[in-house]
Coordinates of C-alpha atoms in Angstrom, one line a residue:
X9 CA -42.8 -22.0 63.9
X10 CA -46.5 -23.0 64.7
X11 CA -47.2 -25.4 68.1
X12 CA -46.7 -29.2 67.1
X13 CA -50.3 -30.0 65.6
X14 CA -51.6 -32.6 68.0
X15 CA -54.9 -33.3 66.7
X16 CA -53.4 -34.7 63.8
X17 CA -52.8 -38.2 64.0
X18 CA -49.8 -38.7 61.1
X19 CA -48.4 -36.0 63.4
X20 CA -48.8 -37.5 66.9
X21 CA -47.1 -40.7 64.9
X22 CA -44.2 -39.2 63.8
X23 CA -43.0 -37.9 67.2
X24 CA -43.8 -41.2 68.9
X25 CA -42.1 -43.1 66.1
X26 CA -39.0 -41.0 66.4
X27 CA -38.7 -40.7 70.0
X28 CA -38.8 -44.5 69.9
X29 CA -36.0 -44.6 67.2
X30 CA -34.0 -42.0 69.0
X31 CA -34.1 -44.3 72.5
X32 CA -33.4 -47.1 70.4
X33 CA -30.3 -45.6 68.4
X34 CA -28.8 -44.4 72.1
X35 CA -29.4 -48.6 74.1
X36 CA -27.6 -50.0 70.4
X37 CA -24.7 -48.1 71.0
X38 CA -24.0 -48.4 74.4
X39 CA -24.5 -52.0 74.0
X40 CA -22.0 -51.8 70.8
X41 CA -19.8 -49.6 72.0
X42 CA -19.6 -52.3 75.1
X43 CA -19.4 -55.8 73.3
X44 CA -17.0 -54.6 70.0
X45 CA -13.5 -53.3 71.1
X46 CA -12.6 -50.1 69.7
X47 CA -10.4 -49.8 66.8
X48 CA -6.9 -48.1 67.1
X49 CA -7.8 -45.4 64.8
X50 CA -5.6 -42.1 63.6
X51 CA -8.0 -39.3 64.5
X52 CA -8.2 -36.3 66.6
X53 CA -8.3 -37.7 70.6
X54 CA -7.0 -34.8 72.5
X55 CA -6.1 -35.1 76.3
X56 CA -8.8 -34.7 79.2
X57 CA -7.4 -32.0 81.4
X58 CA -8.9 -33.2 84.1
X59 CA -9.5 -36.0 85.7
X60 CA -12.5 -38.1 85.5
X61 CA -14.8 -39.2 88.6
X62 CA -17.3 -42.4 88.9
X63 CA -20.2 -40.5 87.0
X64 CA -18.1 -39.2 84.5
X65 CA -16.7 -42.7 83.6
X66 CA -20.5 -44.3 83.7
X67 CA -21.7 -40.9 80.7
X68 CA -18.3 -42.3 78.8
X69 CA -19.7 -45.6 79.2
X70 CA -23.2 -45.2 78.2
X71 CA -22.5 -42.2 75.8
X72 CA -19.2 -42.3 74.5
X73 CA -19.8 -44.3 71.3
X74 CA -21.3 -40.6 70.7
X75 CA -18.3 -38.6 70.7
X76 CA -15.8 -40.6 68.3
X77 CA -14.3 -39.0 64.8
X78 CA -15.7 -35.5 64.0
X79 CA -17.6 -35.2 67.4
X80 CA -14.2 -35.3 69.1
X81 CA -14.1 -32.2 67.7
X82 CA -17.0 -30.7 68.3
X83 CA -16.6 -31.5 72.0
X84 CA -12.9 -30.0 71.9
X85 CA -14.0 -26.5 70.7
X86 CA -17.0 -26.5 73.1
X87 CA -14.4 -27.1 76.2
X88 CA -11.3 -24.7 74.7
X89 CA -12.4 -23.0 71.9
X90 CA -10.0 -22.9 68.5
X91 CA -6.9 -23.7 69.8
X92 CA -5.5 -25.8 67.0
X93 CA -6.0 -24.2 63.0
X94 CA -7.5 -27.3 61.9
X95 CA -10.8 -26.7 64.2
X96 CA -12.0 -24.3 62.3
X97 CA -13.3 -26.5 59.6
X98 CA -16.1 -27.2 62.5
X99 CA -19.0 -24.2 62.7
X100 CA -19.4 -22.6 65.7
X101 CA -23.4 -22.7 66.4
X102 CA -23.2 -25.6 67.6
X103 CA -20.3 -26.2 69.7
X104 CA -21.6 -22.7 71.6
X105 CA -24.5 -24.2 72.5
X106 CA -23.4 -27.5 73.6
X107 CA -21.1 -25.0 76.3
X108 CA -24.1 -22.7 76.9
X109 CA -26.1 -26.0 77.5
X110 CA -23.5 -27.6 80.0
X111 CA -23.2 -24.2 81.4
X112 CA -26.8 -23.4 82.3
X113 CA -28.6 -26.0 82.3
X114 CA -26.4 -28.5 83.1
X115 CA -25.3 -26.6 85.6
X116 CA -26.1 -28.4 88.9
X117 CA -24.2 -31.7 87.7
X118 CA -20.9 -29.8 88.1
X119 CA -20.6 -31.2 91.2
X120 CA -20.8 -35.0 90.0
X121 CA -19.9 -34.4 86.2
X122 CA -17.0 -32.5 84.6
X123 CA -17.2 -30.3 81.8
X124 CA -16.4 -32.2 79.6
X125 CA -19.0 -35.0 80.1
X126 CA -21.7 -32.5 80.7
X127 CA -21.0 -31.4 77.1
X128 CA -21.0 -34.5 76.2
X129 CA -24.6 -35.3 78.1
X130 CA -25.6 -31.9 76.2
X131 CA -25.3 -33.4 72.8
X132 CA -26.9 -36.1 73.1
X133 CA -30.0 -34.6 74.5
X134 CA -30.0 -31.4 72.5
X135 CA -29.7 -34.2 69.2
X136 CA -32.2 -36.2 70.4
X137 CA -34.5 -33.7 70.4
X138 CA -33.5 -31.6 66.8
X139 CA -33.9 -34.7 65.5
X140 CA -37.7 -35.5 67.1
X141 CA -38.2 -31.9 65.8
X142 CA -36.8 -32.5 62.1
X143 CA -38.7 -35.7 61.7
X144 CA -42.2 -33.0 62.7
X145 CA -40.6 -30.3 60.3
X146 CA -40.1 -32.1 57.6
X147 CA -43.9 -33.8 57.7
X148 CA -45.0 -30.3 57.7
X149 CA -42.9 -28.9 54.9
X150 CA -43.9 -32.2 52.8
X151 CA -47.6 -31.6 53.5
X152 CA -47.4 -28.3 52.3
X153 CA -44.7 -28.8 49.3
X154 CA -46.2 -32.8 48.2
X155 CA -49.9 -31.8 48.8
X156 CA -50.5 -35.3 49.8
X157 CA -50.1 -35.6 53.5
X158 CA -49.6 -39.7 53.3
X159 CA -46.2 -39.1 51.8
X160 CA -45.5 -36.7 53.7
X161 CA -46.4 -38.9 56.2
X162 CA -44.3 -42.0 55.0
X163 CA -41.4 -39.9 54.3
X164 CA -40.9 -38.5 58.0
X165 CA -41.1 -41.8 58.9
X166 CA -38.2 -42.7 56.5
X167 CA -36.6 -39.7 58.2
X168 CA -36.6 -41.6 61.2
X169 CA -34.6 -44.4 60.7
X170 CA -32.2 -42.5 58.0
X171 CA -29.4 -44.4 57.0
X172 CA -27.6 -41.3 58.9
X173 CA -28.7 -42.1 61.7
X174 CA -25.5 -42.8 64.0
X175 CA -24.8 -39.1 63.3
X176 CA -28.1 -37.3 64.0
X177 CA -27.1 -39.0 67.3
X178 CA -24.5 -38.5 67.9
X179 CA -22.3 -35.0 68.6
X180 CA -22.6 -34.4 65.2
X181 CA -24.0 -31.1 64.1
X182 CA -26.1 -32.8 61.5
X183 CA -29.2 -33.0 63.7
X184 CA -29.0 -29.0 64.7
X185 CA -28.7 -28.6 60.4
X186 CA -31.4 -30.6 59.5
X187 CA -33.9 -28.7 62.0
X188 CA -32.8 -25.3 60.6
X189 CA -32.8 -26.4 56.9
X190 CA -36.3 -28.4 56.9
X191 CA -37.9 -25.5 59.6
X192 CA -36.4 -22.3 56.9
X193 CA -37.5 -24.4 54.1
X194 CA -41.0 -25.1 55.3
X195 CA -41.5 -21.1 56.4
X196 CA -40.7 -20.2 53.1
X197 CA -43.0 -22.3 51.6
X198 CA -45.3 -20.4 53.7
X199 CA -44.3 -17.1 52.5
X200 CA -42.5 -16.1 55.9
X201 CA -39.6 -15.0 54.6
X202 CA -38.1 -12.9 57.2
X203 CA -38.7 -16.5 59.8
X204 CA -37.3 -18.2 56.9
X205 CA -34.0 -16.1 56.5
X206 CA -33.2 -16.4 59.8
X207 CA -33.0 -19.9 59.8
X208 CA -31.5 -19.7 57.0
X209 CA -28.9 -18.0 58.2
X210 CA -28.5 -20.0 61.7
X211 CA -28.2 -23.1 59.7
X212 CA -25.3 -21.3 57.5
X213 CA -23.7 -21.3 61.1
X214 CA -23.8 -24.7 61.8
X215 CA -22.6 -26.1 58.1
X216 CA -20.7 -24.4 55.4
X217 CA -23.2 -26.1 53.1
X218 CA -25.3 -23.5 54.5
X219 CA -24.9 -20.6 52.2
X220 CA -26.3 -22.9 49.2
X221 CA -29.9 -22.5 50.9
X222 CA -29.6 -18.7 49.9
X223 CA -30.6 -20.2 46.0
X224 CA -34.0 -21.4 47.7
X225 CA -34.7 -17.3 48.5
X226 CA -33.9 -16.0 45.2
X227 CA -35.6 -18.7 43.6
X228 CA -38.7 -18.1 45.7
X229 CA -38.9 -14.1 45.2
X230 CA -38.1 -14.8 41.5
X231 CA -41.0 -17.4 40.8
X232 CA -43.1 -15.0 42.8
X233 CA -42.3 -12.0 40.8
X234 CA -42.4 -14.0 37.5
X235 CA -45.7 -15.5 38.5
X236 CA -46.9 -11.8 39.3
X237 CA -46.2 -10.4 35.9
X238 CA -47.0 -13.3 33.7
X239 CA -50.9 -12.9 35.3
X240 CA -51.2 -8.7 35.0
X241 CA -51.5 -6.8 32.3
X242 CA -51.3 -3.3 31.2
X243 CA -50.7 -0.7 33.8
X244 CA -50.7 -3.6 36.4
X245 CA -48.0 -5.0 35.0
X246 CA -45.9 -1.8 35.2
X247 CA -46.9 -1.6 38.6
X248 CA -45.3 -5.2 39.3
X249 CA -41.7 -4.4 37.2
X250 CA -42.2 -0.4 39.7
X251 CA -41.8 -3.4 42.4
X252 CA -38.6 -4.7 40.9
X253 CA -35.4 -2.5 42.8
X254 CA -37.7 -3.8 46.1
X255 CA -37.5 -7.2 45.0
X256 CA -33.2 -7.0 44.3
X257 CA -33.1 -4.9 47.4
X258 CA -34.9 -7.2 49.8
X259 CA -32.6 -10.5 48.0
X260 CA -30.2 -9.0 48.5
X261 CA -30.3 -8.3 52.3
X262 CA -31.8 -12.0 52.7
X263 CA -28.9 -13.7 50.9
X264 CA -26.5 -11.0 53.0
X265 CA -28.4 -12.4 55.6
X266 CA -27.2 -16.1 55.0
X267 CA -23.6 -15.2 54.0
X268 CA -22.9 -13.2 57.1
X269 CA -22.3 -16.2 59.8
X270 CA -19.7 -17.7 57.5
X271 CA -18.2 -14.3 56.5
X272 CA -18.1 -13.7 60.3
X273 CA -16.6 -17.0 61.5
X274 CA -14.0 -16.6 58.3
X275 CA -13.2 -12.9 59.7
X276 CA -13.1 -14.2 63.1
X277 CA -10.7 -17.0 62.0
X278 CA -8.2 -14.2 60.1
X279 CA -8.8 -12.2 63.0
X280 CA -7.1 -15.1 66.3
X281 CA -4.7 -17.0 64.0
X282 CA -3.0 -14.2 61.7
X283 CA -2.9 -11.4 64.3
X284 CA 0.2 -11.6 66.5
X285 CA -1.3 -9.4 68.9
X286 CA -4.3 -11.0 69.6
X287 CA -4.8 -12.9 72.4
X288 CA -1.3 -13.0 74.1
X289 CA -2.9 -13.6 77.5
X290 CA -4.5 -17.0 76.8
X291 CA -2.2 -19.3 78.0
X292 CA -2.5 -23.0 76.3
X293 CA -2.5 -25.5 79.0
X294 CA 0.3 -27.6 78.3
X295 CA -1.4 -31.1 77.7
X296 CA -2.5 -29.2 74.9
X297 CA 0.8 -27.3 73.5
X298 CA 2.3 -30.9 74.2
X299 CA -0.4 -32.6 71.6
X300 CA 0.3 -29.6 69.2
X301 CA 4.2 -30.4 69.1
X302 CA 3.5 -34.3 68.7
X303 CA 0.7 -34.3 65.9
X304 CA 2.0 -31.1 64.1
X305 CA -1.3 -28.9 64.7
X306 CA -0.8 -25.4 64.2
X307 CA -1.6 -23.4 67.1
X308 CA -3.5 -19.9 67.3
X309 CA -0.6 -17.1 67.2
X310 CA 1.4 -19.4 69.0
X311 CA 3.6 -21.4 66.1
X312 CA 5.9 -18.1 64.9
X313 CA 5.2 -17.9 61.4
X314 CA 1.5 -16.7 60.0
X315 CA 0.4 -19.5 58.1
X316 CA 0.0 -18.9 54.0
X317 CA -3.4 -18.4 53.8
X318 CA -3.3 -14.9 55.8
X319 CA -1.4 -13.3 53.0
X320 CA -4.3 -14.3 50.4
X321 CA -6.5 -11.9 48.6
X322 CA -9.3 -13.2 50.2
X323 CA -8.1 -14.8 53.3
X324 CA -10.4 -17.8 53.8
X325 CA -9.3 -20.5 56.3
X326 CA -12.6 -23.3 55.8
X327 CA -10.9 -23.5 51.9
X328 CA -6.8 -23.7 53.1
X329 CA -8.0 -26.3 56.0
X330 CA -10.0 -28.5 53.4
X331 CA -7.4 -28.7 50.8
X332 CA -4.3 -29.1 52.9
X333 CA -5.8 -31.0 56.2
X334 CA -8.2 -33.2 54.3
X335 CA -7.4 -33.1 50.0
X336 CA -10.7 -32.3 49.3
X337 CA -11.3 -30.9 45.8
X338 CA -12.6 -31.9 42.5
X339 CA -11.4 -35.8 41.5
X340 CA -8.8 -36.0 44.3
X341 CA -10.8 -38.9 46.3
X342 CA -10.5 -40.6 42.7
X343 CA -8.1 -43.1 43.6
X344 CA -8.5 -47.4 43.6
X345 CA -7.6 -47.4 47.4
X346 CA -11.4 -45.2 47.6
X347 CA -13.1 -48.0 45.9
X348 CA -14.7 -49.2 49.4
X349 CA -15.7 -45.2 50.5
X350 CA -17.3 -45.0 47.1
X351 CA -19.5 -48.5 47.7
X352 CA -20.5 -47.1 51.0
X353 CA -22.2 -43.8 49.1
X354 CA -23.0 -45.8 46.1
X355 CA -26.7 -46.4 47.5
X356 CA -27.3 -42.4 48.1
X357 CA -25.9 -41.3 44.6
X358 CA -28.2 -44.3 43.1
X359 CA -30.9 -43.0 44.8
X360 CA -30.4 -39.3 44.7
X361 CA -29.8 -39.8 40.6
X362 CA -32.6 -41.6 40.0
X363 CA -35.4 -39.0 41.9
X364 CA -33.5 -36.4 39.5
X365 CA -33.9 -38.5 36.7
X366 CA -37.5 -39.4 37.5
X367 CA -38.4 -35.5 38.2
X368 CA -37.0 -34.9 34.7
X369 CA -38.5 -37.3 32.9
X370 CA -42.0 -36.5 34.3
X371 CA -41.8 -32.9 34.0
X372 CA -39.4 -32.0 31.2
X373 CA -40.9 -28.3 30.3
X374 CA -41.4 -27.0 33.6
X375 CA -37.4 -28.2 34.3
X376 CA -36.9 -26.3 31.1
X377 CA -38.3 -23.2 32.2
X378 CA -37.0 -23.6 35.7
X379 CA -40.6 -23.6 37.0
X380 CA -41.2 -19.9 36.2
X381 CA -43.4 -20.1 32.8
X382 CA -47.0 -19.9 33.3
X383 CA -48.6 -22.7 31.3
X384 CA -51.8 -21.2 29.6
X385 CA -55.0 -23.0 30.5
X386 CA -56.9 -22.5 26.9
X387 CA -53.7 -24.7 25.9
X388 CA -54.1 -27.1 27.7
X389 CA -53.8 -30.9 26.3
X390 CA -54.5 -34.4 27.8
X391 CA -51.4 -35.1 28.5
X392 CA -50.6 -32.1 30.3
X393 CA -53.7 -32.7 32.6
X394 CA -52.3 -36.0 33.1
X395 CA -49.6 -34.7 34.8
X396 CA -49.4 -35.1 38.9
X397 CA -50.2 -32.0 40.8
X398 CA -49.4 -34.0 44.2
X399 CA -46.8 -36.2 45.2
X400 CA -42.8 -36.4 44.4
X401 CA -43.7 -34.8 40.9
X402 CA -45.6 -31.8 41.6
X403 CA -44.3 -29.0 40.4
X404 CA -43.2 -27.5 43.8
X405 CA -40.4 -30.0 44.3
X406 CA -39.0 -28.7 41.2
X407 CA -36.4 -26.3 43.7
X408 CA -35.6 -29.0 46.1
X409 CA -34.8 -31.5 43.3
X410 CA -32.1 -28.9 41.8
X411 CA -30.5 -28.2 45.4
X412 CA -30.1 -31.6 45.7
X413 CA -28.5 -32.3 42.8
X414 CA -26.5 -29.9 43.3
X415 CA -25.6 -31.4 46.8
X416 CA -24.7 -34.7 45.4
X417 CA -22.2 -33.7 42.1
X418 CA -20.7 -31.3 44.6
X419 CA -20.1 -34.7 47.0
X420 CA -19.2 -36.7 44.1
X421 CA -16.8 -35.0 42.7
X422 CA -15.2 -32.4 44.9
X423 CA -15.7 -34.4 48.2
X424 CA -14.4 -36.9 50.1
X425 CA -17.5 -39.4 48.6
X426 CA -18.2 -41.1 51.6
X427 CA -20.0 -38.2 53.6
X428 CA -22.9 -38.0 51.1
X429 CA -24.8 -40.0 53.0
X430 CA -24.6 -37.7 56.4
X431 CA -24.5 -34.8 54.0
X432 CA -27.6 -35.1 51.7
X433 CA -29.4 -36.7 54.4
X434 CA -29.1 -33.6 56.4
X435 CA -29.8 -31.1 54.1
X436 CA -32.1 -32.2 51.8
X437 CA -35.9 -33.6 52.0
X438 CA -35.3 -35.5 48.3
X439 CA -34.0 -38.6 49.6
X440 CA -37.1 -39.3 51.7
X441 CA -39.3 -37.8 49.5
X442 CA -38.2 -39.9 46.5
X443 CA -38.2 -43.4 48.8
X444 CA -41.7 -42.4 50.0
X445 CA -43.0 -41.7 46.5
X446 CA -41.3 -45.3 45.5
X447 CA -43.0 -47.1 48.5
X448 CA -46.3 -45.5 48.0
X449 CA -46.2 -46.2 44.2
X450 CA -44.8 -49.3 44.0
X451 CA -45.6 -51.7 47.0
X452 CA -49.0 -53.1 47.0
X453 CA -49.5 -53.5 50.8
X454 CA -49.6 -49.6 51.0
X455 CA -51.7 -49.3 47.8
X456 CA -54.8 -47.2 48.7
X457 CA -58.1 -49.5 48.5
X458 CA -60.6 -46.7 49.9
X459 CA -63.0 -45.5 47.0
X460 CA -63.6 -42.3 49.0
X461 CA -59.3 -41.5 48.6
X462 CA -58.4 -42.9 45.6
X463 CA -55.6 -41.3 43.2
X464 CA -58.4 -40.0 41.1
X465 CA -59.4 -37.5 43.8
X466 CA -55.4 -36.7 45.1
X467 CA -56.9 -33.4 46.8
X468 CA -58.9 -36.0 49.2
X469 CA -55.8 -37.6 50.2
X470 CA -56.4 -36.3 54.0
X471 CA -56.6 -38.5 56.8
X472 CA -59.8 -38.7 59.1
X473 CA -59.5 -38.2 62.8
X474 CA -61.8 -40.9 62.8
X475 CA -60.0 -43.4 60.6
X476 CA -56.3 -41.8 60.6
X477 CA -54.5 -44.0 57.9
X478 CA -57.3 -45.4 55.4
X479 CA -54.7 -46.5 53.0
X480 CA -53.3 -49.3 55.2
X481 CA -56.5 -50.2 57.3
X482 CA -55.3 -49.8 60.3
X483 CA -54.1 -47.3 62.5
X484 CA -50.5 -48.0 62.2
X485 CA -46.9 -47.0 61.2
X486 CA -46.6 -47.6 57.7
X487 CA -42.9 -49.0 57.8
X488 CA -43.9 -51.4 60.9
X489 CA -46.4 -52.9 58.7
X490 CA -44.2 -53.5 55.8
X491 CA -41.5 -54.8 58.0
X492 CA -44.2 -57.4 59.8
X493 CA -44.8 -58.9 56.6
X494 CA -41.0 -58.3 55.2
X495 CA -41.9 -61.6 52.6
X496 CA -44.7 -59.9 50.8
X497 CA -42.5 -56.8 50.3
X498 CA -41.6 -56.2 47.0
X499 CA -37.6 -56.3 46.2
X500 CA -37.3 -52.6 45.8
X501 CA -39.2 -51.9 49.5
X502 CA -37.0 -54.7 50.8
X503 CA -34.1 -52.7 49.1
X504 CA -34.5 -49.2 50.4
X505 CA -35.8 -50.1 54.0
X506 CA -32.6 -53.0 53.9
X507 CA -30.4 -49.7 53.1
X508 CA -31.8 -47.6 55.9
X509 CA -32.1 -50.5 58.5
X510 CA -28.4 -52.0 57.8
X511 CA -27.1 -48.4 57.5
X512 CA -28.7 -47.6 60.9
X513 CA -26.9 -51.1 62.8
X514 CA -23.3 -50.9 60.6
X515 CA -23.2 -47.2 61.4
X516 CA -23.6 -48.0 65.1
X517 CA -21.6 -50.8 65.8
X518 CA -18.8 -49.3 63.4
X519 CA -18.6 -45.3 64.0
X520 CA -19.3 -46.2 67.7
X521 CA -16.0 -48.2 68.0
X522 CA -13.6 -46.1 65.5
X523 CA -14.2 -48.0 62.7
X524 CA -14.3 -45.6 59.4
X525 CA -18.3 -45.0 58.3
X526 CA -19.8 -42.3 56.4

């Protein structure tokens, strides 16, 4: 990835806005996690071998709002590895370098911290920063992918304050994802497809959800090739379908490429819990063996019997843990006692339908041709010319809007419906994409009023190093503004920045304390 572009003012913006949202996000939930007792929750809280000095209690009281539900795991496999089956539903990218962090850099606090808070102390910083660096990313890729940098602009900025936000804080892997998703996403869209597939492919080892990104590479070579021989002719043309074993051969290494960490970490998986000669020597400490016998965890070559999934054709234990640990699969989380999870995520599915919808509506043939059909320029009609070649309904979103949607029937249905918030959120630049083309469209205090970049001309929608945000006057953050004067919002601005806002406080003061969130 190119240096952080610091002559350009949106730019400079978006880092200052999200380092200040980042501090802000970690003094909330210290003061939360201080003032609001913790709920008695059943969720993984394993033992702390060792015991804890001054400093380590004061990083569990500034910072351990961070390391509740999921985290606890994270932190777990960072400190002992997979000891218990039920870990592995938790990649390993990131765990390895919250211990490689606490191991080298952290380093000379092992005298005042233990390991255990030093991981800790290694999240936080390490998702502080991936998520400064997302918020950057994803401006780039939506300058490039929106051609209009002002919503690119606005919709970093929505990034920002995410309604996921208490988990790209946290020691969640979310904020790790997101950087790898929006960084391979926007090299792609720069034709660096080699940069691309490896970030691709470390994402794919920090989420399962990973591997879906390998539809963004064979979509890209496809278009490409498509686009080649719908403009060549003749001999030319045979030239470009000579190029076509390349083309499979080269998807097919890329998408290998993004497959392999999960194959690896599936192999790896087979390889410590259904080999009974592997790893005989580790010896579980017994805090550890004692938490196994109490909560029923199945321990690695430890518990007799191989569990079922071994003997399967295709031994695969991020399915086995899913179904049987958690009951996810399709319509299972369909039951009235959900009706509250399904609330939560009803503003994301809302929102996520309706940009699908919109996208549709506004570009019906290109969705029928999956963006691949050349429209002829003798043909051309009125209202085709009509159509937007900038913003949320340029034809280059047309990929994104389908991995989204995919993303969110895939939560509906087959998922337990309240993670749809972390999980488009992370993975997907729609969301913020769609609010930012809402809020540019629709709310009159960000209407533009300069003659010189009006929506006639949306090729001139650049900002001036003199005068970096013509659009709103003043040299400003665009959601600051419309938050100073919240009264002469419009309802649907004071609906989507009321999602992200109350979203960003609930998630806090709830997750923080053990309370069930998204």
């Amino acid at each position: 990835m190119q240096v952080v572009n610091g002559g350009d003012p949106y730019c400079r913006e978006v880092i200052r806005f999200a380092v200040l949202c980042r501090a802000v996000t970690l003094v909330l939930q210290a003061l939360f996690n201080l003032l609001i007792p913790d709920h008695a929750a059943d969720a993984f809280s394993p033992p702390r071998l060792s015991e804890p000095g001054l400093c380590d209690w004061l990083v569990e009281w500034l910072l351990g709002g961070l390391s509740r539900w999921d985290a606890a795991h994270f932190l777990f496999i960072a400190e002992h590895g997979y000891v218990y089956e039920h870990n592995c539903a938790f990649f390993p990218l990131f765990p390895l370098s919250l211990r490689a962090a606490a191991g080298t850099v952290l380093w000379p606090l092992q005298g005042v911290l233990c390991f255990r808070s030093r991981l800790l102390l290694s999240a936080v910083l390490f998702n502080a920063i991936f998520s400064v660096l997302a918020s950057w990313v994803l401006y780039e890729l939506g300058c490039v992918v929106l051609q209009c940098r002002r919503q690119a602009f606005l919709s970093a900025i929505l990034f920002c304050i995410t309604p996921a936000s208490v988990f790209m804080a946290a020691a969640y892997s979310e904020s790790m994802f997101a950087l790898l998703a929006f960084g391979a996403m926007w090299q792609l869209e720069k034709r660096r497809l080699w940069t691309s597939t490896l970030l691709f492919s470390l994402a794919s080892g920090v989420r399962s959800n990973g591997v879906i990104n390998a539809g963004f590479l064979i979509y890209a070579q496809t278009k490409h090739f498509a686009s080649q021989l719908q403009t060549r002719t003749g001999v030319a043309r045979l030239l470009v379908l000579g190029q076509l074993p390349t083309l499979v051969v080269s998807v097919a290494l890329m998408c290998t490429s993004i497959f392999l960490p999960f194959a690896l970490f599936q192999f790896y998986a087979y390889f410590w819990f259904c080999s009974s000669n592997v790893g005989s020597e580790y010896v579980v400490p017994r805090p550890l063996l004692q938490l196994a016998v109490d909560m029923g965890y199945r321990l690695a070559f430890l518990n007799g019997a191989k569990p079922s999934w071994c003997s399967w054709d295709y031994p695969m234990v991020y399915a086995y843990i899913q179904d049987t640990y958690w009951n996810v699969g399709f319509l299972r989380y369909y039951e009235a006692k959900q009706i509250p999870n399904f609330l939560l995520a009803a503003p994301t599915i809302m929102l996520g339908s309706w940009a699908a919808w919109c996208y549709v509506a506004s570009n019906p043939w290109h969705c029928l041709t999956l963006g691949l059909a050349r429209r002829e320029t003798g043909r051309a009609t009125a209202e085709f010319s009509a159509k937007p070649t900038v913003g949320f309904c340029s034809p280059g979103v047309f990929v994104y809007i389908v991995h989204s949607t995919a993303l969110l029937i895939l939560g509906t249905f087959c998922m337990h419906v309240q993670v749809l918030t972390r999980f488009l959120g992370s993975s997907s630049p729609v969301l913020y994409w769609f609010s930012a083309h809402l809020l540019h469209t629709h709310e009159p205090l960000l209407q533009n009023r300069d003659p010189s970049t009006s929506h006639a001309a949306p090729h001139l929608d650049e900002p001036s190093l003199g005068r970096p945000f013509p659009a709103w006057n003043r040299n400003e953050n665009p959601v600051l503004r419309l938050l100073k004067n919240w009264r002469q919002t419009t309802v649907l601005t004071q609906w989507i920045l009321g999602y992200a806002l109350s979203y960003w406080l609930l998630g806090l003061a709830l997750h923080c304390n053990f309370f069930p969130w998204t």
